[in-house]
Amino acid sequence: MSRLVLRMNLLVVAGLAAACGGGGEQGGPRRERPPVSVTTAVATTESVPIEIATVGTVVSMHTVSVMPRVSGQITSVRFKEGQNVDKGALLFEIDAAPFAAAVAQAEAVLARDTAQQENADADAARYAQMLASNLVSPQESGTKQATAKALRATVVADQAALDNAKLNLSWTRVTSPISGRADQRQIDAGNIVQATGTTPIVVIRQTSPIQVSFSVPQQELAEVQARMKAGPLHVKALVPSGAKTNGDDPDIAVDGVLSFLGGAVDPSTGTIPCKADFPNKDDALWPGAFVRVVLTLGTREGAVVVPATAVQSSQQGPFAFVVKSDNTVEMRPVTSVGAPGGRAVIEQGLAAGDKVVVDGQLALVPGARIAERPPVGSMPPAVTDGAKDAQP
């Protein structure tokens, strides 16, 4: 009985094996996936500037709120809004008549007290001689000395009062404390201003030279500090020109120098504040405007460079698809930093001459076969005359 059962089991196994084998023959050969159409580029070595790109704000080096220093009526406004003014330029005039009268009064008081002081000095000298001859008592001589001394102090006070009156008179001419651009004026001629007021009558902003304020990541701090020790660092501010060509808005590049590196990292952003100085002779930079900033730290010689689109991101980190000799791709981890012109500098993972995929990565998996296509916008190869003749 057991032999019969064993034979039946063997027959069942043999039948299943035959069925499986027959199905494989009917299915035919296994079909391969078609190649994925991609664009590729070859890694090259170049001298690449080491740059940090960010966004900054244009700020004035000096901003002054002009306040009246004496009270009175504005008699004239001597500038135009938005005008560039020099240091010391006349901005407003305040009615000077009351202050000129105060100067004249102080001069008269000084003259009177000076005459009295000179007379008292003469009396004091005469009584000192008479005291030496015992013609007057020491008390009488002392009184004359004290009177002369008091009048000398009065003359000093009168001179101070005169100087103050002249100073107030000079303040009726409101001048610019710095060179810069005048903002909108806050008062017109004919109005009364108060020396105790808190509202500026105009604001002057220095525009040449000017600064751009920006921040750099704290990861770049050590590199920036090391490069600053070697010399000034170049900073470029990129300002939209407003001249559109073929839909583009080219930038105006303004050159400056890094002048300030903050003393602490902002814990909320993980960045360090910086400032750069720009001559701004042509007023390309405007206070309050946002600009793109490029801080150049130096030059990396012999850097391995690929188009930035070759570097992709994954949960394991950045990578690139490298094309092998059999036209299949491998997924290779890389370490990269940004570079100008839409490129990436590869610090680890690629070598010069490696062919990488720069477009079409979404359809790729490791081991996939690829078919190269020309870059978007490239011209097809020219057709020779012989080829034209061969066409029907």
PDB file of N, CA and C in Angstrom, residues 193-281:
ATOM      1  N   VAL A 193       8.399 126.036  13.941  1.00  0.00           N
ATOM      2  CA  VAL A 193       9.049 124.826  14.454  1.00  0.00           C
ATOM      3  C   VAL A 193       9.479 125.085  15.897  1.00  0.00           C
ATOM      4  N   GLN A 194       9.547 123.996  16.647  1.00  0.00           N
ATOM      5  CA  GLN A 194       9.932 124.081  18.055  1.00  0.00           C
ATOM      6  C   GLN A 194      11.222 123.306  18.270  1.00  0.00           C
ATOM      7  N   ALA A 195      12.116 123.903  19.029  1.00  0.00           N
ATOM      8  CA  ALA A 195      13.381 123.226  19.319  1.00  0.00           C
ATOM      9  C   ALA A 195      13.164 121.984  20.162  1.00  0.00           C
ATOM     10  N   THR A 196      12.037 121.925  20.856  1.00  0.00           N
ATOM     11  CA  THR A 196      11.742 120.768  21.710  1.00  0.00           C
ATOM     12  C   THR A 196      10.916 119.708  20.987  1.00  0.00           C
ATOM     13  N   GLY A 197      10.671 119.893  19.694  1.00  0.00           N
ATOM     14  CA  GLY A 197       9.869 118.932  18.950  1.00  0.00           C
ATOM     15  C   GLY A 197      10.590 117.606  18.763  1.00  0.00           C
ATOM     16  N   THR A 198       9.821 116.560  18.439  1.00  0.00           N
ATOM     17  CA  THR A 198      10.392 115.215  18.267  1.00  0.00           C
ATOM     18  C   THR A 198      10.295 114.723  16.822  1.00  0.00           C
ATOM     19  N   THR A 199       9.648 115.500  15.947  1.00  0.00           N
ATOM     20  CA  THR A 199       9.493 115.097  14.549  1.00  0.00           C
ATOM     21  C   THR A 199      10.568 115.761  13.702  1.00  0.00           C
ATOM     22  N   PRO A 200      11.369 114.990  12.967  1.00  0.00           N
ATOM     23  CA  PRO A 200      12.398 115.605  12.113  1.00  0.00           C
ATOM     24  C   PRO A 200      11.756 116.388  10.977  1.00  0.00           C
ATOM     25  N   ILE A 201      12.426 117.457  10.572  1.00  0.00           N
ATOM     26  CA  ILE A 201      11.889 118.248   9.464  1.00  0.00           C
ATOM     27  C   ILE A 201      12.332 117.682   8.115  1.00  0.00           C
ATOM     28  N   VAL A 202      13.392 116.863   8.112  1.00  0.00           N
ATOM     29  CA  VAL A 202      13.807 116.130   6.923  1.00  0.00           C
ATOM     30  C   VAL A 202      14.820 115.074   7.372  1.00  0.00           C
ATOM     31  N   VAL A 203      14.934 114.011   6.574  1.00  0.00           N
ATOM     32  CA  VAL A 203      15.898 112.942   6.849  1.00  0.00           C
ATOM     33  C   VAL A 203      16.903 112.905   5.700  1.00  0.00           C
ATOM     34  N   ILE A 204      18.190 112.846   6.052  1.00  0.00           N
ATOM     35  CA  ILE A 204      19.265 112.748   5.060  1.00  0.00           C
ATOM     36  C   ILE A 204      19.879 111.358   5.160  1.00  0.00           C
ATOM     37  N   ARG A 205      19.991 110.675   4.022  1.00  0.00           N
ATOM     38  CA  ARG A 205      20.563 109.327   3.986  1.00  0.00           C
ATOM     39  C   ARG A 205      21.823 109.341   3.123  1.00  0.00           C
ATOM     40  N   GLN A 206      22.900 108.852   3.682  1.00  0.00           N
ATOM     41  CA  GLN A 206      24.132 108.733   2.907  1.00  0.00           C
ATOM     42  C   GLN A 206      23.991 107.586   1.910  1.00  0.00           C
ATOM     43  N   THR A 207      24.325 107.861   0.649  1.00  0.00           N
ATOM     44  CA  THR A 207      24.193 106.850  -0.400  1.00  0.00           C
ATOM     45  C   THR A 207      25.512 106.503  -1.067  1.00  0.00           C
ATOM     46  N   SER A 208      26.540 107.269  -0.823  1.00  0.00           N
ATOM     47  CA  SER A 208      27.847 106.994  -1.426  1.00  0.00           C
ATOM     48  C   SER A 208      28.954 107.401  -0.452  1.00  0.00           C
ATOM     49  N   PRO A 209      29.622 106.392   0.130  1.00  0.00           N
ATOM     50  CA  PRO A 209      29.444 104.948  -0.035  1.00  0.00           C
ATOM     51  C   PRO A 209      28.189 104.443   0.668  1.00  0.00           C
ATOM     52  N   ILE A 210      27.867 103.180   0.407  1.00  0.00           N
ATOM     53  CA  ILE A 210      26.661 102.568   0.969  1.00  0.00           C
ATOM     54  C   ILE A 210      26.992 101.133   1.370  1.00  0.00           C
ATOM     55  N   GLN A 211      26.119 100.506   2.128  1.00  0.00           N
ATOM     56  CA  GLN A 211      26.355  99.143   2.597  1.00  0.00           C
ATOM     57  C   GLN A 211      25.214  98.221   2.173  1.00  0.00           C
ATOM     58  N   VAL A 212      25.539  96.935   2.105  1.00  0.00           N
ATOM     59  CA  VAL A 212      24.542  95.877   1.931  1.00  0.00           C
ATOM     60  C   VAL A 212      24.661  94.944   3.126  1.00  0.00           C
ATOM     61  N   SER A 213      23.543  94.723   3.794  1.00  0.00           N
ATOM     62  CA  SER A 213      23.500  93.840   4.965  1.00  0.00           C
ATOM     63  C   SER A 213      22.962  92.478   4.530  1.00  0.00           C
ATOM     64  N   PHE A 214      23.659  91.413   4.936  1.00  0.00           N
ATOM     65  CA  PHE A 214      23.241  90.058   4.575  1.00  0.00           C
ATOM     66  C   PHE A 214      23.735  89.087   5.635  1.00  0.00           C
ATOM     67  N   SER A 215      23.417  87.816   5.477  1.00  0.00           N
ATOM     68  CA  SER A 215      23.827  86.784   6.436  1.00  0.00           C
ATOM     69  C   SER A 215      24.415  85.594   5.686  1.00  0.00           C
ATOM     70  N   VAL A 216      25.325  84.892   6.369  1.00  0.00           N
ATOM     71  CA  VAL A 216      25.892  83.663   5.804  1.00  0.00           C
ATOM     72  C   VAL A 216      25.648  82.524   6.786  1.00  0.00           C
ATOM     73  N   PRO A 217      25.510  81.284   6.302  1.00  0.00           N
ATOM     74  CA  PRO A 217      25.274  80.145   7.206  1.00  0.00           C
ATOM     75  C   PRO A 217      26.439  79.957   8.168  1.00  0.00           C
ATOM     76  N   GLN A 218      26.113  79.504   9.373  1.00  0.00           N
ATOM     77  CA  GLN A 218      27.165  79.315  10.372  1.00  0.00           C
ATOM     78  C   GLN A 218      28.174  78.246   9.949  1.00  0.00           C
ATOM     79  N   GLN A 219      27.768  77.327   9.049  1.00  0.00           N
ATOM     80  CA  GLN A 219      28.694  76.309   8.573  1.00  0.00           C
ATOM     81  C   GLN A 219      29.854  76.919   7.777  1.00  0.00           C
ATOM     82  N   GLU A 220      29.657  78.127   7.271  1.00  0.00           N
ATOM     83  CA  GLU A 220      30.692  78.780   6.474  1.00  0.00           C
ATOM     84  C   GLU A 220      31.588  79.683   7.315  1.00  0.00           C
ATOM     85  N   LEU A 221      31.335  79.798   8.622  1.00  0.00           N
ATOM     86  CA  LEU A 221      32.053  80.752   9.467  1.00  0.00           C
ATOM     87  C   LEU A 221      33.558  80.521   9.447  1.00  0.00           C
ATOM     88  N   ALA A 222      33.993  79.270   9.660  1.00  0.00           N
ATOM     89  CA  ALA A 222      35.429  78.991   9.719  1.00  0.00           C
ATOM     90  C   ALA A 222      36.124  79.362   8.406  1.00  0.00           C
ATOM     91  N   GLU A 223      35.477  79.043   7.292  1.00  0.00           N
ATOM     92  CA  GLU A 223      36.064  79.349   5.984  1.00  0.00           C
ATOM     93  C   GLU A 223      36.162  80.862   5.780  1.00  0.00           C
ATOM     94  N   VAL A 224      35.111  81.589   6.138  1.00  0.00           N
ATOM     95  CA  VAL A 224      35.119  83.040   5.972  1.00  0.00           C
ATOM     96  C   VAL A 224      36.202  83.674   6.844  1.00  0.00           C
ATOM     97  N   GLN A 225      36.305  83.239   8.093  1.00  0.00           N
ATOM     98  CA  GLN A 225      37.319  83.794   8.979  1.00  0.00           C
ATOM     99  C   GLN A 225      38.731  83.548   8.443  1.00  0.00           C
ATOM    100  N   ALA A 226      38.972  82.336   7.951  1.00  0.00           N
ATOM    101  CA  ALA A 226      40.300  82.012   7.426  1.00  0.00           C
ATOM    102  C   ALA A 226      40.622  82.856   6.196  1.00  0.00           C
ATOM    103  N   ARG A 227      39.651  83.045   5.332  1.00  0.00           N
ATOM    104  CA  ARG A 227      39.886  83.827   4.113  1.00  0.00           C
ATOM    105  C   ARG A 227      40.066  85.310   4.426  1.00  0.00           C
ATOM    106  N   MET A 228      39.371  85.823   5.457  1.00  0.00           N
ATOM    107  CA  MET A 228      39.511  87.229   5.826  1.00  0.00           C
ATOM    108  C   MET A 228      40.922  87.532   6.321  1.00  0.00           C
ATOM    109  N   LYS A 229      41.558  86.586   6.975  1.00  0.00           N
ATOM    110  CA  LYS A 229      42.922  86.803   7.456  1.00  0.00           C
ATOM    111  C   LYS A 229      43.905  86.968   6.301  1.00  0.00           C
ATOM    112  N   ALA A 230      43.589  86.369   5.162  1.00  0.00           N
ATOM    113  CA  ALA A 230      44.477  86.449   4.007  1.00  0.00           C
ATOM    114  C   ALA A 230      44.318  87.752   3.238  1.00  0.00           C
ATOM    115  N   GLY A 231      43.222  88.472   3.454  1.00  0.00           N
ATOM    116  CA  GLY A 231      42.996  89.730   2.748  1.00  0.00           C
ATOM    117  C   GLY A 231      41.528  90.031   2.608  1.00  0.00           C
ATOM    118  N   PRO A 232      41.195  91.224   2.061  1.00  0.00           N
ATOM    119  CA  PRO A 232      39.790  91.602   1.896  1.00  0.00           C
ATOM    120  C   PRO A 232      39.042  90.627   0.989  1.00  0.00           C
ATOM    121  N   LEU A 233      37.792  90.368   1.330  1.00  0.00           N
ATOM    122  CA  LEU A 233      36.964  89.458   0.542  1.00  0.00           C
ATOM    123  C   LEU A 233      36.055  90.262  -0.379  1.00  0.00           C
ATOM    124  N   HIS A 234      35.987  89.825  -1.625  1.00  0.00           N
ATOM    125  CA  HIS A 234      35.181  90.509  -2.629  1.00  0.00           C
ATOM    126  C   HIS A 234      33.714  90.116  -2.503  1.00  0.00           C
ATOM    127  N   VAL A 235      32.850  91.108  -2.600  1.00  0.00           N
ATOM    128  CA  VAL A 235      31.402  90.888  -2.557  1.00  0.00           C
ATOM    129  C   VAL A 235      30.788  91.539  -3.783  1.00  0.00           C
ATOM    130  N   LYS A 236      29.863  90.832  -4.404  1.00  0.00           N
ATOM    131  CA  LYS A 236      29.173  91.354  -5.581  1.00  0.00           C
ATOM    132  C   LYS A 236      27.687  91.455  -5.279  1.00  0.00           C
ATOM    133  N   ALA A 237      27.118  92.636  -5.527  1.00  0.00           N
ATOM    134  CA  ALA A 237      25.675  92.835  -5.395  1.00  0.00           C
ATOM    135  C   ALA A 237      25.070  92.862  -6.798  1.00  0.00           C
ATOM    136  N   LEU A 238      24.055  92.040  -7.016  1.00  0.00           N
ATOM    137  CA  LEU A 238      23.413  91.927  -8.323  1.00  0.00           C
ATOM    138  C   LEU A 238      22.070  92.642  -8.279  1.00  0.00           C
ATOM    139  N   VAL A 239      21.968  93.706  -9.096  1.00  0.00           N
ATOM    140  CA  VAL A 239      20.790  94.565  -9.096  1.00  0.00           C
ATOM    141  C   VAL A 239      20.080  94.416 -10.430  1.00  0.00           C
ATOM    142  N   PRO A 240      18.757  94.153 -10.460  1.00  0.00           N
ATOM    143  CA  PRO A 240      18.044  94.092 -11.742  1.00  0.00           C
ATOM    144  C   PRO A 240      18.202  95.402 -12.501  1.00  0.00           C
ATOM    145  N   SER A 241      18.556  95.295 -13.785  1.00  0.00           N
ATOM    146  CA  SER A 241      18.804  96.498 -14.579  1.00  0.00           C
ATOM    147  C   SER A 241      17.520  97.154 -15.052  1.00  0.00           C
ATOM    148  N   GLY A 242      16.434  96.363 -15.141  1.00  0.00           N
ATOM    149  CA  GLY A 242      15.186  96.913 -15.669  1.00  0.00           C
ATOM    150  C   GLY A 242      15.123  96.910 -17.185  1.00  0.00           C
ATOM    151  N   ALA A 243      16.226  96.537 -17.855  1.00  0.00           N
ATOM    152  CA  ALA A 243      16.251  96.481 -19.316  1.00  0.00           C
ATOM    153  C   ALA A 243      15.981  95.051 -19.745  1.00  0.00           C
ATOM    154  N   LYS A 244      14.752  94.761 -20.103  1.00  0.00           N
ATOM    155  CA  LYS A 244      14.349  93.394 -20.448  1.00  0.00           C
ATOM    156  C   LYS A 244      14.741  93.076 -21.878  1.00  0.00           C
ATOM    157  N   THR A 245      15.403  91.921 -22.046  1.00  0.00           N
ATOM    158  CA  THR A 245      15.801  91.450 -23.375  1.00  0.00           C
ATOM    159  C   THR A 245      15.335  90.008 -23.526  1.00  0.00           C
ATOM    160  N   ASN A 246      14.457  89.776 -24.502  1.00  0.00           N
ATOM    161  CA  ASN A 246      13.903  88.428 -24.729  1.00  0.00           C
ATOM    162  C   ASN A 246      13.265  87.867 -23.471  1.00  0.00           C
ATOM    163  N   GLY A 247      12.603  88.737 -22.714  1.00  0.00           N
ATOM    164  CA  GLY A 247      11.914  88.290 -21.514  1.00  0.00           C
ATOM    165  C   GLY A 247      12.786  88.215 -20.295  1.00  0.00           C
ATOM    166  N   ASP A 248      14.106  88.392 -20.456  1.00  0.00           N
ATOM    167  CA  ASP A 248      15.024  88.335 -19.322  1.00  0.00           C
ATOM    168  C   ASP A 248      15.262  89.735 -18.776  1.00  0.00           C
ATOM    169  N   ASP A 249      15.637  89.787 -17.503  1.00  0.00           N
ATOM    170  CA  ASP A 249      15.965  91.044 -16.854  1.00  0.00           C
ATOM    171  C   ASP A 249      17.393  90.924 -16.351  1.00  0.00           C
ATOM    172  N   PRO A 250      18.384  91.309 -17.174  1.00  0.00           N
ATOM    173  CA  PRO A 250      19.779  91.104 -16.771  1.00  0.00           C
ATOM    174  C   PRO A 250      20.122  91.933 -15.532  1.00  0.00           C
ATOM    175  N   ASP A 251      21.078  91.420 -14.774  1.00  0.00           N
ATOM    176  CA  ASP A 251      21.484  92.084 -13.540  1.00  0.00           C
ATOM    177  C   ASP A 251      22.675  92.995 -13.787  1.00  0.00           C
ATOM    178  N   ILE A 252      22.745  94.067 -12.983  1.00  0.00           N
ATOM    179  CA  ILE A 252      23.923  94.921 -12.930  1.00  0.00           C
ATOM    180  C   ILE A 252      24.759  94.458 -11.745  1.00  0.00           C
ATOM    181  N   ALA A 253      26.018  94.152 -11.984  1.00  0.00           N
ATOM    182  CA  ALA A 253      26.908  93.692 -10.918  1.00  0.00           C
ATOM    183  C   ALA A 253      27.655  94.885 -10.342  1.00  0.00           C
ATOM    184  N   VAL A 254      27.546  95.060  -9.022  1.00  0.00           N
ATOM    185  CA  VAL A 254      28.228  96.149  -8.325  1.00  0.00           C
ATOM    186  C   VAL A 254      29.250  95.520  -7.374  1.00  0.00           C
ATOM    187  N   ASP A 255      30.489  95.977  -7.460  1.00  0.00           N
ATOM    188  CA  ASP A 255      31.578  95.390  -6.683  1.00  0.00           C
ATOM    189  C   ASP A 255      31.781  96.109  -5.359  1.00  0.00           C
ATOM    190  N   GLY A 256      32.016  95.303  -4.300  1.00  0.00           N
ATOM    191  CA  GLY A 256      32.276  95.850  -2.980  1.00  0.00           C
ATOM    192  C   GLY A 256      33.205  94.945  -2.190  1.00  0.00           C
ATOM    193  N   VAL A 257      33.385  95.270  -0.905  1.00  0.00           N
ATOM    194  CA  VAL A 257      34.308  94.547  -0.039  1.00  0.00           C
ATOM    195  C   VAL A 257      33.608  94.237   1.280  1.00  0.00           C
ATOM    196  N   LEU A 258      33.809  93.018   1.791  1.00  0.00           N
ATOM    197  CA  LEU A 258      33.253  92.646   3.084  1.00  0.00           C
ATOM    198  C   LEU A 258      33.894  93.509   4.174  1.00  0.00           C
ATOM    199  N   SER A 259      33.061  94.208   4.965  1.00  0.00           N
ATOM    200  CA  SER A 259      33.577  95.131   5.978  1.00  0.00           C
ATOM    201  C   SER A 259      33.210  94.726   7.396  1.00  0.00           C
ATOM    202  N   PHE A 260      32.254  93.796   7.545  1.00  0.00           N
ATOM    203  CA  PHE A 260      31.800  93.445   8.891  1.00  0.00           C
ATOM    204  C   PHE A 260      31.369  91.990   8.930  1.00  0.00           C
ATOM    205  N   LEU A 261      31.856  91.280   9.960  1.00  0.00           N
ATOM    206  CA  LEU A 261      31.421  89.905  10.236  1.00  0.00           C
ATOM    207  C   LEU A 261      30.924  89.886  11.675  1.00  0.00           C
ATOM    208  N   GLY A 262      29.669  89.515  11.859  1.00  0.00           N
ATOM    209  CA  GLY A 262      29.049  89.562  13.177  1.00  0.00           C
ATOM    210  C   GLY A 262      29.791  88.755  14.222  1.00  0.00           C
ATOM    211  N   GLY A 263      29.608  89.160  15.478  1.00  0.00           N
ATOM    212  CA  GLY A 263      30.295  88.500  16.577  1.00  0.00           C
ATOM    213  C   GLY A 263      29.540  87.337  17.174  1.00  0.00           C
ATOM    214  N   ALA A 264      28.333  87.051  16.693  1.00  0.00           N
ATOM    215  CA  ALA A 264      27.542  85.954  17.259  1.00  0.00           C
ATOM    216  C   ALA A 264      26.626  85.389  16.182  1.00  0.00           C
ATOM    217  N   VAL A 265      26.311  84.107  16.315  1.00  0.00           N
ATOM    218  CA  VAL A 265      25.373  83.431  15.414  1.00  0.00           C
ATOM    219  C   VAL A 265      23.959  83.677  15.906  1.00  0.00           C
ATOM    220  N   ASP A 266      23.063  84.017  14.988  1.00  0.00           N
ATOM    221  CA  ASP A 266      21.655  84.178  15.337  1.00  0.00           C
ATOM    222  C   ASP A 266      21.055  82.789  15.562  1.00  0.00           C
ATOM    223  N   PRO A 267      20.691  82.450  16.807  1.00  0.00           N
ATOM    224  CA  PRO A 267      20.213  81.079  17.058  1.00  0.00           C
ATOM    225  C   PRO A 267      18.896  80.763  16.374  1.00  0.00           C
ATOM    226  N   SER A 268      18.123  81.778  16.020  1.00  0.00           N
ATOM    227  CA  SER A 268      16.832  81.521  15.375  1.00  0.00           C
ATOM    228  C   SER A 268      16.978  81.164  13.908  1.00  0.00           C
ATOM    229  N   THR A 269      18.074  81.603  13.264  1.00  0.00           N
ATOM    230  CA  THR A 269      18.268  81.336  11.844  1.00  0.00           C
ATOM    231  C   THR A 269      19.525  80.529  11.552  1.00  0.00           C
ATOM    232  N   GLY A 270      20.447  80.435  12.516  1.00  0.00           N
ATOM    233  CA  GLY A 270      21.692  79.725  12.267  1.00  0.00           C
ATOM    234  C   GLY A 270      22.605  80.443  11.300  1.00  0.00           C
ATOM    235  N   THR A 271      22.504  81.777  11.260  1.00  0.00           N
ATOM    236  CA  THR A 271      23.319  82.557  10.335  1.00  0.00           C
ATOM    237  C   THR A 271      24.086  83.641  11.093  1.00  0.00           C
ATOM    238  N   ILE A 272      25.084  84.203  10.413  1.00  0.00           N
ATOM    239  CA  ILE A 272      25.918  85.266  10.982  1.00  0.00           C
ATOM    240  C   ILE A 272      25.694  86.537  10.175  1.00  0.00           C
ATOM    241  N   PRO A 273      25.394  87.662  10.821  1.00  0.00           N
ATOM    242  CA  PRO A 273      25.196  88.910  10.080  1.00  0.00           C
ATOM    243  C   PRO A 273      26.499  89.430   9.497  1.00  0.00           C
ATOM    244  N   CYS A 274      26.423  89.978   8.298  1.00  0.00           N
ATOM    245  CA  CYS A 274      27.584  90.552   7.612  1.00  0.00           C
ATOM    246  C   CYS A 274      27.174  91.854   6.936  1.00  0.00           C
ATOM    247  N   LYS A 275      28.180  92.676   6.629  1.00  0.00           N
ATOM    248  CA  LYS A 275      27.964  93.891   5.855  1.00  0.00           C
ATOM    249  C   LYS A 275      29.102  94.050   4.866  1.00  0.00           C
ATOM    250  N   ALA A 276      28.765  94.617   3.710  1.00  0.00           N
ATOM    251  CA  ALA A 276      29.763  94.908   2.683  1.00  0.00           C
ATOM    252  C   ALA A 276      29.638  96.370   2.276  1.00  0.00           C
ATOM    253  N   ASP A 277      30.782  97.009   2.006  1.00  0.00           N
ATOM    254  CA  ASP A 277      30.813  98.410   1.597  1.00  0.00           C
ATOM    255  C   ASP A 277      30.928  98.507   0.081  1.00  0.00           C
ATOM    256  N   PHE A 278      30.175  99.469  -0.497  1.00  0.00           N
ATOM    257  CA  PHE A 278      30.188  99.703  -1.942  1.00  0.00           C
ATOM    258  C   PHE A 278      30.345 101.207  -2.198  1.00  0.00           C
ATOM    259  N   PRO A 279      31.213 101.611  -3.148  1.00  0.00           N
ATOM    260  CA  PRO A 279      31.357 103.045  -3.451  1.00  0.00           C
ATOM    261  C   PRO A 279      30.055 103.676  -3.934  1.00  0.00           C
ATOM    262  N   ASN A 280      29.320 102.947  -4.794  1.00  0.00           N
ATOM    263  CA  ASN A 280      27.990 103.386  -5.258  1.00  0.00           C
ATOM    264  C   ASN A 280      28.026 104.776  -5.889  1.00  0.00           C
ATOM    265  N   LYS A 281      29.041 105.027  -6.698  1.00  0.00           N
ATOM    266  CA  LYS A 281      29.157 106.331  -7.329  1.00  0.00           C
ATOM    267  C   LYS A 281      28.013 106.612  -8.305  1.00  0.00           C
TER     268      LYS A 281
END
